[in-house]
Coordinates of C-alpha atoms in Angstrom, one line a residue:
Chain K
M1 CA 141.6 149.8 114.9
E2 CA 145.1 148.8 112.7
S3 CA 144.3 145.3 115.1
L4 CA 140.6 145.4 113.8
W5 CA 141.3 145.4 110.2
L6 CA 144.1 142.9 111.1
S7 CA 141.3 140.2 112.2
V8 CA 139.4 141.1 109.4
G9 CA 141.9 140.8 106.7
L10 CA 142.5 137.2 107.7
A11 CA 138.3 135.8 108.8
S12 CA 138.4 137.1 105.6
C13 CA 141.8 134.9 104.2
V14 CA 140.7 131.8 106.3
A15 CA 137.4 132.1 105.1
A16 CA 138.1 131.8 101.6
I17 CA 140.6 129.3 101.6
L18 CA 138.0 127.4 104.1
L19 CA 135.6 127.6 100.8
L20 CA 137.6 126.0 98.6
V21 CA 139.5 123.7 101.1
G22 CA 135.8 122.6 102.5
V23 CA 133.0 121.8 99.8
P24 CA 135.4 119.1 98.5
L25 CA 136.0 117.3 102.2
A26 CA 132.2 118.7 102.9
Y27 CA 131.8 116.5 99.9
W28 CA 133.4 113.7 100.6
V29 CA 131.9 113.2 103.6
S30 CA 128.2 113.7 102.4
Q31 CA 129.0 110.9 99.7
T32 CA 131.2 108.0 100.6
R33 CA 130.9 105.0 102.2
W34 CA 134.2 104.2 103.6
R35 CA 133.9 102.5 106.7
G36 CA 136.7 104.7 108.7
K37 CA 134.7 108.0 107.7
F38 CA 134.4 108.6 111.5
L39 CA 137.4 108.8 112.4
V40 CA 137.7 111.6 109.7
E41 CA 135.5 113.7 110.6
S42 CA 136.4 112.9 114.5
V43 CA 139.5 114.6 113.3
I44 CA 137.1 117.3 111.7
A45 CA 135.2 118.3 115.2
L46 CA 138.0 117.8 117.1
P47 CA 139.0 121.8 117.1
L48 CA 135.4 122.1 118.5
V49 CA 136.8 120.5 121.4
L50 CA 140.1 120.7 121.8
P51 CA 140.9 123.7 124.8
P52 CA 142.8 126.5 122.1
T53 CA 146.0 126.7 123.6
V54 CA 146.6 122.6 123.2
L55 CA 145.3 123.0 119.6
G56 CA 148.0 126.3 118.9
F57 CA 150.8 124.4 121.5
Y58 CA 150.9 121.9 119.5
L59 CA 150.6 124.0 115.5
L60 CA 153.4 125.2 117.6
V61 CA 155.9 122.9 117.9
V62 CA 155.1 121.4 114.5
M63 CA 156.0 125.0 113.1
G64 CA 159.2 124.9 115.1
D65 CA 162.8 124.2 113.5
H66 CA 163.0 121.2 115.1
S67 CA 159.9 119.4 113.2
P68 CA 161.0 118.1 110.1
L69 CA 157.5 120.4 108.3
G70 CA 159.3 123.5 110.1
K71 CA 162.8 122.4 108.9
L72 CA 161.3 122.1 105.3
W73 CA 159.3 125.9 106.0
T74 CA 162.6 127.5 106.5
A75 CA 164.8 126.2 104.0
W76 CA 162.1 127.6 101.4
F77 CA 161.4 131.1 102.9
G78 CA 164.1 132.0 105.3
H79 CA 162.6 132.2 108.3
T80 CA 159.7 130.4 110.7
L81 CA 155.9 130.0 109.6
A82 CA 155.3 130.6 113.6
F83 CA 155.1 134.5 113.7
T84 CA 154.3 135.4 110.9
F85 CA 150.6 136.0 109.3
A86 CA 150.6 133.6 107.6
G87 CA 151.1 131.0 110.0
L88 CA 148.1 133.3 111.6
I89 CA 146.0 131.8 108.4
V90 CA 147.6 127.7 108.9
A91 CA 146.5 128.1 112.4
S92 CA 143.3 129.7 111.5
V93 CA 142.4 127.5 108.9
L94 CA 142.4 124.4 111.5
Y95 CA 140.9 125.5 114.1
S96 CA 137.3 127.2 112.2
L97 CA 137.3 124.0 110.0
P98 CA 134.9 122.8 111.7
F99 CA 132.7 125.2 111.6
A100 CA 133.0 125.0 107.8
V101 CA 132.4 121.4 107.0
Q102 CA 129.9 120.8 109.2
P103 CA 127.4 123.3 108.0
L104 CA 128.2 122.6 104.6
V105 CA 128.2 118.3 104.9
I106 CA 124.6 119.1 106.6
A107 CA 123.4 120.6 103.7
F108 CA 124.9 118.4 100.9
E109 CA 122.9 115.1 103.3
S110 CA 119.7 117.9 103.5
V111 CA 119.4 117.2 99.2
N112 CA 116.8 114.6 98.3
S113 CA 119.2 111.7 96.8
R114 CA 116.6 111.2 94.6
L115 CA 117.0 114.2 93.2
L116 CA 120.2 113.0 92.3
D117 CA 119.6 110.0 90.8
A118 CA 117.0 111.4 88.3
A119 CA 120.5 113.3 87.3
A120 CA 122.7 110.6 86.9
V121 CA 119.5 108.9 85.1
L122 CA 119.4 111.9 82.7
G123 CA 123.1 111.2 81.5
A124 CA 124.7 114.0 84.1
S125 CA 128.3 113.6 85.2
R126 CA 129.6 113.5 88.9
W127 CA 130.8 116.8 88.4
R128 CA 127.5 118.5 86.5
I129 CA 125.1 116.9 88.6
F130 CA 127.6 118.6 92.2
R131 CA 128.0 121.4 89.7
Q132 CA 124.1 121.9 88.5
I133 CA 122.1 120.2 91.0
L134 CA 124.3 120.2 94.5
L135 CA 125.8 122.6 94.8
P136 CA 123.2 124.9 94.0
L137 CA 120.8 123.8 96.3
S138 CA 123.1 123.9 98.9
L139 CA 123.8 127.7 98.7
P140 CA 122.4 128.2 101.9
G141 CA 124.5 125.7 103.3
V142 CA 127.3 127.8 101.5
I143 CA 127.0 130.4 103.0
T144 CA 126.4 129.4 107.0
A145 CA 129.9 127.9 106.2
T146 CA 130.8 130.7 104.8
V147 CA 129.7 133.6 107.4
L148 CA 130.8 130.9 110.8
S149 CA 133.8 130.3 109.8
F150 CA 134.7 134.7 109.3
A151 CA 133.0 134.7 112.5
H152 CA 135.1 132.0 114.0
T153 CA 138.0 133.2 113.0
L154 CA 137.7 136.4 113.7
G155 CA 136.9 136.0 117.5
E156 CA 140.1 133.7 118.2
F157 CA 142.2 134.9 120.9
G158 CA 144.0 131.4 122.1
V159 CA 145.4 129.7 119.4
V160 CA 146.9 133.3 117.9
L161 CA 148.2 134.4 121.0
M162 CA 150.5 131.5 121.2
V163 CA 150.8 130.1 117.1
G164 CA 151.1 134.4 116.1
G165 CA 152.1 135.8 119.3
N166 CA 151.5 139.5 119.9
I167 CA 153.0 142.5 117.0
P168 CA 151.8 145.3 116.3
G169 CA 150.6 145.1 112.3
V170 CA 151.5 141.2 111.9
T171 CA 150.4 139.0 114.3
R172 CA 147.7 140.9 117.0
T173 CA 144.4 140.8 116.4
V174 CA 141.4 142.4 117.7
S175 CA 140.4 139.8 120.2
I176 CA 144.2 139.9 121.4
D177 CA 144.2 143.6 121.7
I178 CA 142.1 144.2 123.7
Y179 CA 143.2 141.8 125.7
D180 CA 146.0 144.1 126.4
H181 CA 144.3 147.3 127.0
V182 CA 142.3 146.0 129.9
Q183 CA 145.6 144.9 131.0
S184 CA 146.8 148.1 130.9
L185 CA 143.2 149.3 132.5
D186 CA 142.3 151.1 129.7
Y187 CA 139.0 150.2 129.1
I188 CA 137.9 152.8 127.4
A189 CA 139.8 151.3 124.4
A190 CA 139.2 148.3 125.4
N191 CA 135.2 148.8 125.2
R192 CA 135.2 150.8 121.6
M193 CA 137.0 147.8 119.9
A194 CA 134.3 144.7 121.9
I195 CA 132.4 146.6 121.0
A196 CA 132.7 146.5 117.1
L197 CA 133.1 143.4 117.7
L198 CA 130.0 142.9 119.1
F199 CA 127.9 144.0 116.5
I200 CA 130.5 143.2 113.4
S201 CA 128.8 139.2 115.1
F202 CA 125.6 139.9 115.1
A203 CA 125.6 141.3 112.0
V204 CA 126.8 138.5 111.0
L205 CA 125.1 136.4 112.4
S206 CA 121.6 137.6 111.9
T207 CA 122.7 137.5 108.6
I208 CA 123.4 133.7 108.0
Y209 CA 119.5 133.0 109.7
A210 CA 117.8 136.1 106.8
V211 CA 119.6 134.1 104.2
N212 CA 118.4 130.6 105.9
R213 CA 114.8 131.6 106.4
R214 CA 114.6 133.1 102.8
V215 CA 116.4 129.8 101.2
W216 CA 114.6 127.0 103.0
S217 CA 112.6 127.8 105.7
P218 CA 112.4 125.6 108.5
W219 CA 109.2 126.7 109.7
P220 CA 105.9 126.6 106.8
T221 CA 106.4 130.3 105.6
K222 CA 102.2 132.1 106.1
Chain G
M1 CA 129.1 101.0 59.5
A2 CA 128.1 102.9 62.6
D3 CA 125.1 103.6 59.4
Q4 CA 124.3 99.7 59.5
V5 CA 124.7 99.3 62.8
T6 CA 121.4 101.7 63.1
A7 CA 119.4 100.6 60.0
Q8 CA 119.5 96.8 62.2
N9 CA 118.7 98.5 65.4
A10 CA 115.7 99.4 63.6
I11 CA 115.0 95.9 61.7
R12 CA 115.3 93.4 65.0
P13 CA 112.5 94.7 67.7
A14 CA 114.7 96.4 70.9
R15 CA 114.4 94.0 74.2
L16 CA 116.2 94.2 77.9
E17 CA 116.5 90.9 79.5
A18 CA 117.2 91.4 82.9
Q19 CA 118.7 88.2 85.7
L20 CA 119.8 89.6 88.2
R21 CA 119.7 88.4 92.3
F22 CA 119.9 91.2 95.5
K23 CA 120.2 91.1 98.4
R24 CA 119.6 93.5 101.6
H25 CA 121.2 92.8 104.4
G26 CA 120.5 94.4 107.9
D27 CA 117.9 93.5 110.5
P28 CA 115.7 90.7 109.4
A29 CA 112.5 92.5 109.5
D30 CA 114.4 94.5 107.0
A31 CA 116.4 92.2 105.3
F32 CA 115.0 91.5 101.8
E33 CA 115.9 88.9 98.7
L34 CA 115.1 90.1 95.0
N35 CA 115.7 87.5 92.3
V36 CA 113.8 88.0 89.4
D37 CA 114.7 86.3 84.8
F38 CA 112.5 87.8 82.5
Q39 CA 112.4 89.8 79.4
L40 CA 110.5 92.4 77.9
D41 CA 109.9 93.9 73.7
P42 CA 108.7 96.7 72.8
G43 CA 104.9 97.9 74.2
I44 CA 104.0 98.1 77.8
A45 CA 104.8 96.0 80.1
I46 CA 103.1 95.9 83.9
L47 CA 105.1 95.2 87.4
F48 CA 102.3 93.9 89.4
G49 CA 102.8 93.6 93.2
P50 CA 101.5 94.5 96.8
S51 CA 103.6 97.3 98.0
G52 CA 107.2 95.7 99.9
A53 CA 107.4 93.5 97.0
G54 CA 111.0 94.8 95.5
K55 CA 109.1 96.8 92.5
S56 CA 111.5 99.5 93.1
T57 CA 114.5 97.8 94.3
L58 CA 113.7 96.5 90.8
L59 CA 114.0 99.2 89.0
D60 CA 116.5 100.7 90.6
C61 CA 118.4 97.3 89.5
I62 CA 118.1 98.0 86.0
A63 CA 118.3 102.0 86.6
G64 CA 122.0 101.2 87.4
L65 CA 121.3 103.3 90.8
L66 CA 122.2 99.7 93.2
R67 CA 124.7 97.7 92.0
P68 CA 123.0 93.6 92.5
A69 CA 126.0 91.6 93.9
T70 CA 124.6 88.8 90.2
A71 CA 123.4 90.5 87.5
R72 CA 123.1 89.9 83.5
I73 CA 121.4 92.6 82.4
V74 CA 121.3 93.3 78.7
L75 CA 119.4 95.8 75.8
N76 CA 118.8 95.7 73.0
G77 CA 122.8 93.1 72.2
E78 CA 124.9 95.9 74.6
V79 CA 125.2 94.2 78.1
L80 CA 124.9 97.1 80.7
H81 CA 125.5 95.2 83.8
D82 CA 127.1 91.6 83.4
S83 CA 129.1 90.4 86.9
A84 CA 130.2 87.8 85.5
L85 CA 132.2 90.6 83.1
Q86 CA 132.4 92.9 85.7
T87 CA 131.0 94.7 83.0
F88 CA 128.6 97.2 85.4
L89 CA 127.5 100.9 82.9
P90 CA 127.1 103.9 85.5
P91 CA 123.2 104.8 85.1
Q92 CA 124.6 107.7 83.2
R93 CA 125.3 105.7 79.6
R94 CA 122.3 103.7 79.8
R95 CA 120.8 105.8 78.1
L96 CA 116.9 104.8 80.0
G97 CA 114.1 106.9 81.2
Y98 CA 113.9 106.5 84.8
L99 CA 110.5 108.4 86.7
F100 CA 110.2 107.5 90.3
Q101 CA 107.1 107.3 92.3
S102 CA 107.5 111.5 93.3
P103 CA 108.8 114.0 90.4
A104 CA 111.9 114.6 91.6
L105 CA 112.2 117.4 90.2
F106 CA 114.5 120.3 90.1
P107 CA 114.0 122.4 92.9
H108 CA 116.2 125.7 91.5
L109 CA 115.1 124.7 87.6
T110 CA 111.8 125.7 85.3
A111 CA 109.8 123.0 84.5
E112 CA 111.7 124.3 80.5
Q113 CA 115.5 123.5 82.5
N114 CA 114.2 120.3 83.8
V115 CA 113.1 119.0 80.4
A116 CA 116.7 120.2 79.0
F117 CA 118.5 118.6 81.7
G118 CA 119.1 115.5 79.9
L119 CA 119.3 117.5 76.7
N120 CA 122.9 118.6 77.4
D121 CA 125.0 117.0 74.1
L122 CA 123.0 118.6 72.7
T123 CA 123.2 122.4 70.9
E124 CA 121.3 125.9 72.2
G125 CA 119.2 125.4 68.0
E126 CA 118.6 121.7 69.0
R127 CA 117.3 121.9 72.5
A128 CA 115.3 125.0 71.9
S129 CA 113.3 122.6 69.6
R130 CA 113.4 119.7 71.0
V131 CA 112.0 120.5 74.0
P132 CA 109.0 122.5 73.4
D133 CA 107.9 119.6 71.6
L134 CA 108.2 117.3 74.2
L135 CA 106.0 120.5 76.3
A136 CA 103.1 120.2 74.1
A137 CA 102.9 116.4 74.3
F138 CA 102.7 116.0 77.5
R139 CA 100.6 119.1 77.6
V140 CA 102.2 121.2 79.7
E141 CA 103.8 123.8 77.6
H142 CA 101.9 126.6 79.6
L143 CA 103.8 125.7 82.4
A144 CA 108.2 126.3 80.7
S145 CA 109.0 129.1 83.1
R146 CA 107.3 127.9 86.2
K147 CA 109.3 126.1 88.6
P148 CA 107.8 123.0 90.4
S149 CA 106.9 124.2 93.6
E150 CA 104.6 126.8 91.3
I151 CA 102.8 123.4 88.8
S152 CA 100.1 121.0 90.6
G153 CA 100.8 117.7 91.2
G154 CA 99.4 115.6 87.9
E155 CA 101.3 118.4 85.9
A156 CA 104.6 118.2 88.0
Q157 CA 103.9 115.0 87.3
R158 CA 103.4 115.0 83.6
V159 CA 107.0 117.4 83.4
A160 CA 108.9 114.9 84.8
L161 CA 107.7 112.6 81.9
A162 CA 108.1 114.0 79.9
R163 CA 112.2 114.8 80.8
A164 CA 112.5 111.1 81.0
L165 CA 111.3 110.6 77.8
A166 CA 113.5 113.4 76.1
T167 CA 116.8 111.9 75.9
S168 CA 115.5 109.3 73.1
P169 CA 115.2 106.8 75.2
R170 CA 115.8 103.1 74.4
A171 CA 114.3 101.7 77.4
V172 CA 111.9 103.2 80.0
L173 CA 111.2 102.9 83.5
L174 CA 108.0 104.3 85.5
D175 CA 107.0 103.9 88.9
E176 CA 103.3 104.4 89.5
P177 CA 103.5 107.4 87.3
L178 CA 99.5 108.5 88.2
K179 CA 99.8 107.8 91.6
G180 CA 97.1 110.1 93.1
L181 CA 96.0 111.4 90.4
D182 CA 91.9 111.2 89.3
A183 CA 91.1 109.0 86.3
E184 CA 90.8 111.5 83.7
L185 CA 93.6 113.2 84.7
K186 CA 95.1 110.2 84.3
S187 CA 94.2 108.6 80.9
A188 CA 94.7 111.6 79.6
I189 CA 98.0 110.9 80.1
V190 CA 97.9 107.3 79.1
D191 CA 96.6 108.1 76.0
D192 CA 99.5 110.6 75.5
L193 CA 102.2 107.9 76.3
R194 CA 101.4 105.3 74.1
A195 CA 101.1 108.2 71.2
W196 CA 104.4 108.7 72.9
N197 CA 105.8 104.9 71.7
R198 CA 103.6 104.2 69.4
I199 CA 106.1 104.8 66.6
R200 CA 109.0 104.2 68.7
Q201 CA 108.4 101.0 70.2
L202 CA 110.2 100.1 73.1
P203 CA 110.0 98.6 76.1
I204 CA 108.7 100.3 78.4
L205 CA 108.6 98.6 82.7
Y206 CA 105.3 100.0 84.1
V207 CA 105.1 99.9 88.1
T208 CA 101.8 100.4 89.6
H209 CA 98.6 98.8 91.2
Q210 CA 95.7 100.6 90.3
R211 CA 93.6 98.0 88.2
D212 CA 92.0 101.2 86.2
E213 CA 95.5 101.5 84.6
V214 CA 96.0 97.8 84.1
D215 CA 93.1 98.2 81.7
A216 CA 94.4 101.1 80.1
L217 CA 98.1 100.0 79.3
G218 CA 98.8 96.9 79.9
E219 CA 99.4 94.1 77.0
R220 CA 101.2 91.8 79.6
V221 CA 101.9 91.9 83.4
I222 CA 104.0 90.6 85.7
A223 CA 103.1 89.6 88.5
L224 CA 106.1 90.8 91.8
D225 CA 105.7 89.2 95.3
R226 CA 108.4 88.7 98.3
G227 CA 110.9 89.4 95.7
V228 CA 110.4 86.6 93.3
I229 CA 108.3 86.4 90.0
V230 CA 105.1 84.3 90.6
A231 CA 103.0 84.9 87.7
E232 CA 103.2 86.5 84.1
G233 CA 100.9 87.1 81.0
S234 CA 98.1 88.8 79.8
P235 CA 96.5 91.6 82.3
H236 CA 93.4 89.0 82.7
A237 CA 94.9 86.0 83.7
I238 CA 96.4 88.0 86.1
L239 CA 95.1 89.6 88.0
D240 CA 90.6 88.1 87.1
A241 CA 92.0 85.0 88.8
P242 CA 95.1 85.7 91.0
R243 CA 96.8 82.5 92.5
K244 CA 98.1 84.4 95.3
K245 CA 97.0 85.2 97.6
R246 CA 98.6 87.8 98.6
L247 CA 98.8 88.9 95.1
A248 CA 94.8 89.3 95.2
Y249 CA 95.0 91.2 97.9
A250 CA 96.7 93.6 96.0
A251 CA 94.5 93.1 93.1
G252 CA 91.7 94.2 95.2
F253 CA 90.0 91.1 96.0
E254 CA 88.6 92.7 100.0
N255 CA 86.9 88.8 100.7
H256 CA 88.5 86.3 101.7
L257 CA 87.7 83.1 102.5
S258 CA 89.2 80.1 104.5
A259 CA 87.2 76.8 104.1
V260 CA 87.1 72.9 103.6
V261 CA 86.5 71.0 100.1
Q262 CA 83.2 68.6 100.3
D263 CA 83.0 66.9 97.6
L264 CA 84.5 67.0 94.0
R265 CA 82.1 66.9 91.5
E266 CA 84.7 66.4 87.6
S267 CA 81.7 66.4 85.4
D268 CA 79.9 69.7 86.5
G269 CA 83.8 71.5 86.9
V270 CA 82.6 72.8 90.0
M271 CA 83.8 71.6 94.1
R272 CA 81.7 72.3 97.0
V273 CA 83.7 73.4 100.2
R274 CA 81.6 74.9 103.3
M275 CA 83.0 77.9 105.4
A276 CA 85.8 77.4 108.3
G277 CA 83.7 77.6 112.1
S278 CA 80.5 77.4 109.8
Q279 CA 77.6 75.1 108.2
T280 CA 77.7 77.9 105.2
E281 CA 78.4 75.6 101.5
L282 CA 79.6 77.1 98.8
E283 CA 80.5 75.6 95.5
I284 CA 83.2 77.2 93.4
P285 CA 85.3 76.1 90.3
L286 CA 87.1 73.7 90.5
G287 CA 90.4 72.9 91.5
Y288 CA 93.2 71.0 92.2
A289 CA 92.5 69.3 95.4
V290 CA 90.3 66.4 97.2
V291 CA 88.2 65.7 99.8
G292 CA 89.1 67.3 103.0
D293 CA 91.6 70.0 101.9
R294 CA 91.6 72.8 103.8
V295 CA 91.7 75.6 100.1
H296 CA 91.9 79.6 100.7
I297 CA 88.9 81.6 98.1
A298 CA 88.7 85.2 96.6
I299 CA 86.1 87.0 95.8
R300 CA 86.0 90.6 95.3
A301 CA 83.0 92.5 97.1
G302 CA 81.3 94.2 93.5
D303 CA 80.9 90.5 92.9
I304 CA 78.4 89.8 95.7
L305 CA 74.8 90.6 95.1
L306 CA 73.1 91.6 97.5
A307 CA 68.8 91.4 98.6
T308 CA 66.0 91.9 101.3
H309 CA 64.3 88.8 100.1
E310 CA 65.0 85.2 98.9
P311 CA 65.4 85.6 95.9
H312 CA 64.8 82.4 92.8
G313 CA 64.9 81.2 89.7
L314 CA 68.4 82.9 89.4
S315 CA 71.3 80.6 87.5
A316 CA 74.2 81.5 90.4
R317 CA 74.7 78.7 92.4
N318 CA 75.2 80.3 95.7
I319 CA 72.8 81.8 97.5
L320 CA 73.4 82.8 101.6
A321 CA 71.1 83.2 103.8
G322 CA 72.6 86.3 106.2
K323 CA 72.6 89.5 107.9
L324 CA 73.6 92.6 107.2
A325 CA 75.8 93.5 110.6
S326 CA 76.3 96.8 109.2
L327 CA 77.2 99.4 106.0
E328 CA 79.6 102.2 106.2
F329 CA 80.0 105.2 102.8
N330 CA 83.1 105.5 101.2
G331 CA 82.7 108.3 98.8
A332 CA 80.2 106.7 96.1
T333 CA 80.3 103.0 97.1
V334 CA 78.6 101.3 99.7
V335 CA 80.4 99.2 101.9
C336 CA 78.7 96.4 103.6
R337 CA 79.1 94.2 106.0
V338 CA 76.7 90.6 106.4
D339 CA 77.2 88.1 108.4
A340 CA 76.2 84.6 106.2
G341 CA 78.2 82.3 108.4
A342 CA 81.3 83.6 107.3
V343 CA 81.7 87.8 106.9
F344 CA 81.4 88.9 103.5
L345 CA 81.7 92.6 102.3
V346 CA 79.2 93.4 99.5
H347 CA 80.1 96.8 97.9
I348 CA 76.8 98.3 96.2
T349 CA 75.9 102.3 95.4
L350 CA 74.3 105.0 97.0
G351 CA 71.4 104.3 94.9
A352 CA 70.8 100.7 95.7
L353 CA 71.0 101.8 99.1
H354 CA 68.1 104.0 99.2
S355 CA 65.9 101.9 96.6
L356 CA 66.5 98.7 99.1
Q357 CA 66.4 100.8 101.9
L358 CA 68.6 98.9 103.8
S359 CA 69.9 99.3 107.4
A360 CA 72.0 97.7 109.9
G361 CA 70.3 94.3 111.4
Q362 CA 68.5 93.6 108.3
R363 CA 67.5 89.7 107.2
V364 CA 69.9 90.2 103.8
W365 CA 70.8 87.1 100.7
L366 CA 74.2 87.2 98.5
V367 CA 74.0 85.9 95.8
V368 CA 77.6 84.7 94.2
K369 CA 78.5 82.6 90.4
T370 CA 80.2 79.9 91.1
H371 CA 82.9 81.7 89.4
S372 CA 83.1 84.7 91.2
C373 CA 85.2 82.6 93.4
H374 CA 88.9 82.2 92.5
L375 CA 91.5 79.5 94.6
V376 CA 94.1 81.2 95.2
E377 CA 97.4 79.3 97.2
D378 CA 98.0 80.5 100.4

């Protein structure tokens, strides 16, 4: 069960970081009129279509001792970023980025722009409009983004295997653990963990749908 | 020093001056250019025009929500926007009251919190005393703790009005604020608004195409069509005798006839015209035209009388024989379609319909006073 707790810890850290990074990024994407915006959007969405092994491979290269970034990290911390928990966090943040940013962008863009105009005419600064109008009205999107990044990180396999390897207690996440058990034909242990993951995923998704239904039901409520 | 400035402003009446050109690019069907130059003095000025004339765009430019390429907008001597000087105050710093076509209340805040939103600079105590007064001024104090989803459209509009006026604005922009409300409620809100402005004497630009609101509110009408000001003056001059055909439609002239000038009787101040494609002639007020010119005439459906027998001994100069083609009910009004050479729309009441025992196919006579016919430009 150690691997399950490791995964939950990783997913929680990633979800928290993605909330901090994703909200400003999504705000920028939803507000900017810059023509090159589509390039940024494409980069954010890249992990959706890229095979996880490809993303993991490049991350491994960047974290390695031959890249400038890798050298810098080693110089500061005395070891490489790859095959550590911190390295897993960095990789997972990038891998789950679209799952945080896209619901946030959709939520921000679906707030009636006239409300933001009204607030501006009433003298509210951009920061106050963001804090008191845009963010509260986008709350379902914020919850969706957080829960999705948590769930997506919980289930990742390819990127983790490439960047983290398989170190018990450090980088052996639940999906890798399941894979190990299957490899050693221990189907009972694999099943125990797979069922736990299945229930967590279901609970997470039903939370999203329940929350969204209550706050802004897409269907008319009776 | 600051007190002196305030005192000066108090003596000098408020004034908003705006000259601007705004172009919306895009596909040709959607392309549009606004090009206006006007000023507002204290009191309510009506901005009137058909939909698509650019009224809301103009308000957005004044409020700073849109940034026209060329503009000079000055309020009480302070430059809000001057494209030549590269001065552009964001909407936050213009201190204007602006009510959109939709109330745009913040859905997650109560009515009270909505009204208080613009009073962020005040202390808690000042807010607590000011908000109830504002809600009371627009008779929505009983809704203070309700959310926008729990109040009616008319109530939401009143809360939005209170919110727009809460910030002590220096000028007010109102975009069809009473759209869709019933007449009684309208006149109540209009009275509240007039009372509110009696002591403040702010310039108010009020967009509407409702005739009753213009009559109740306007001291001055600015008529906008396709992005340019086509007329300015008293409500009577603009709406009762619109000189533009498109404006006449907006002002509620149901009959638009094309005719050719037959002869001018300058001594009587009238001329005779013959309706296109028929032998029917009309006497209309003398206009700037010569014999043979094609002119356009607008007549209100409510200005035409309908008779079941040929009338005699009337002062009206136009009595046209025709056939009642159809009857249509529209609330308390009956719309009669009468073929008298050209097709005329005539509005009569339900009572008139019953007492005249009208039915389709019947022979009728139309009575049109010379001065009910208005010459309009194409």
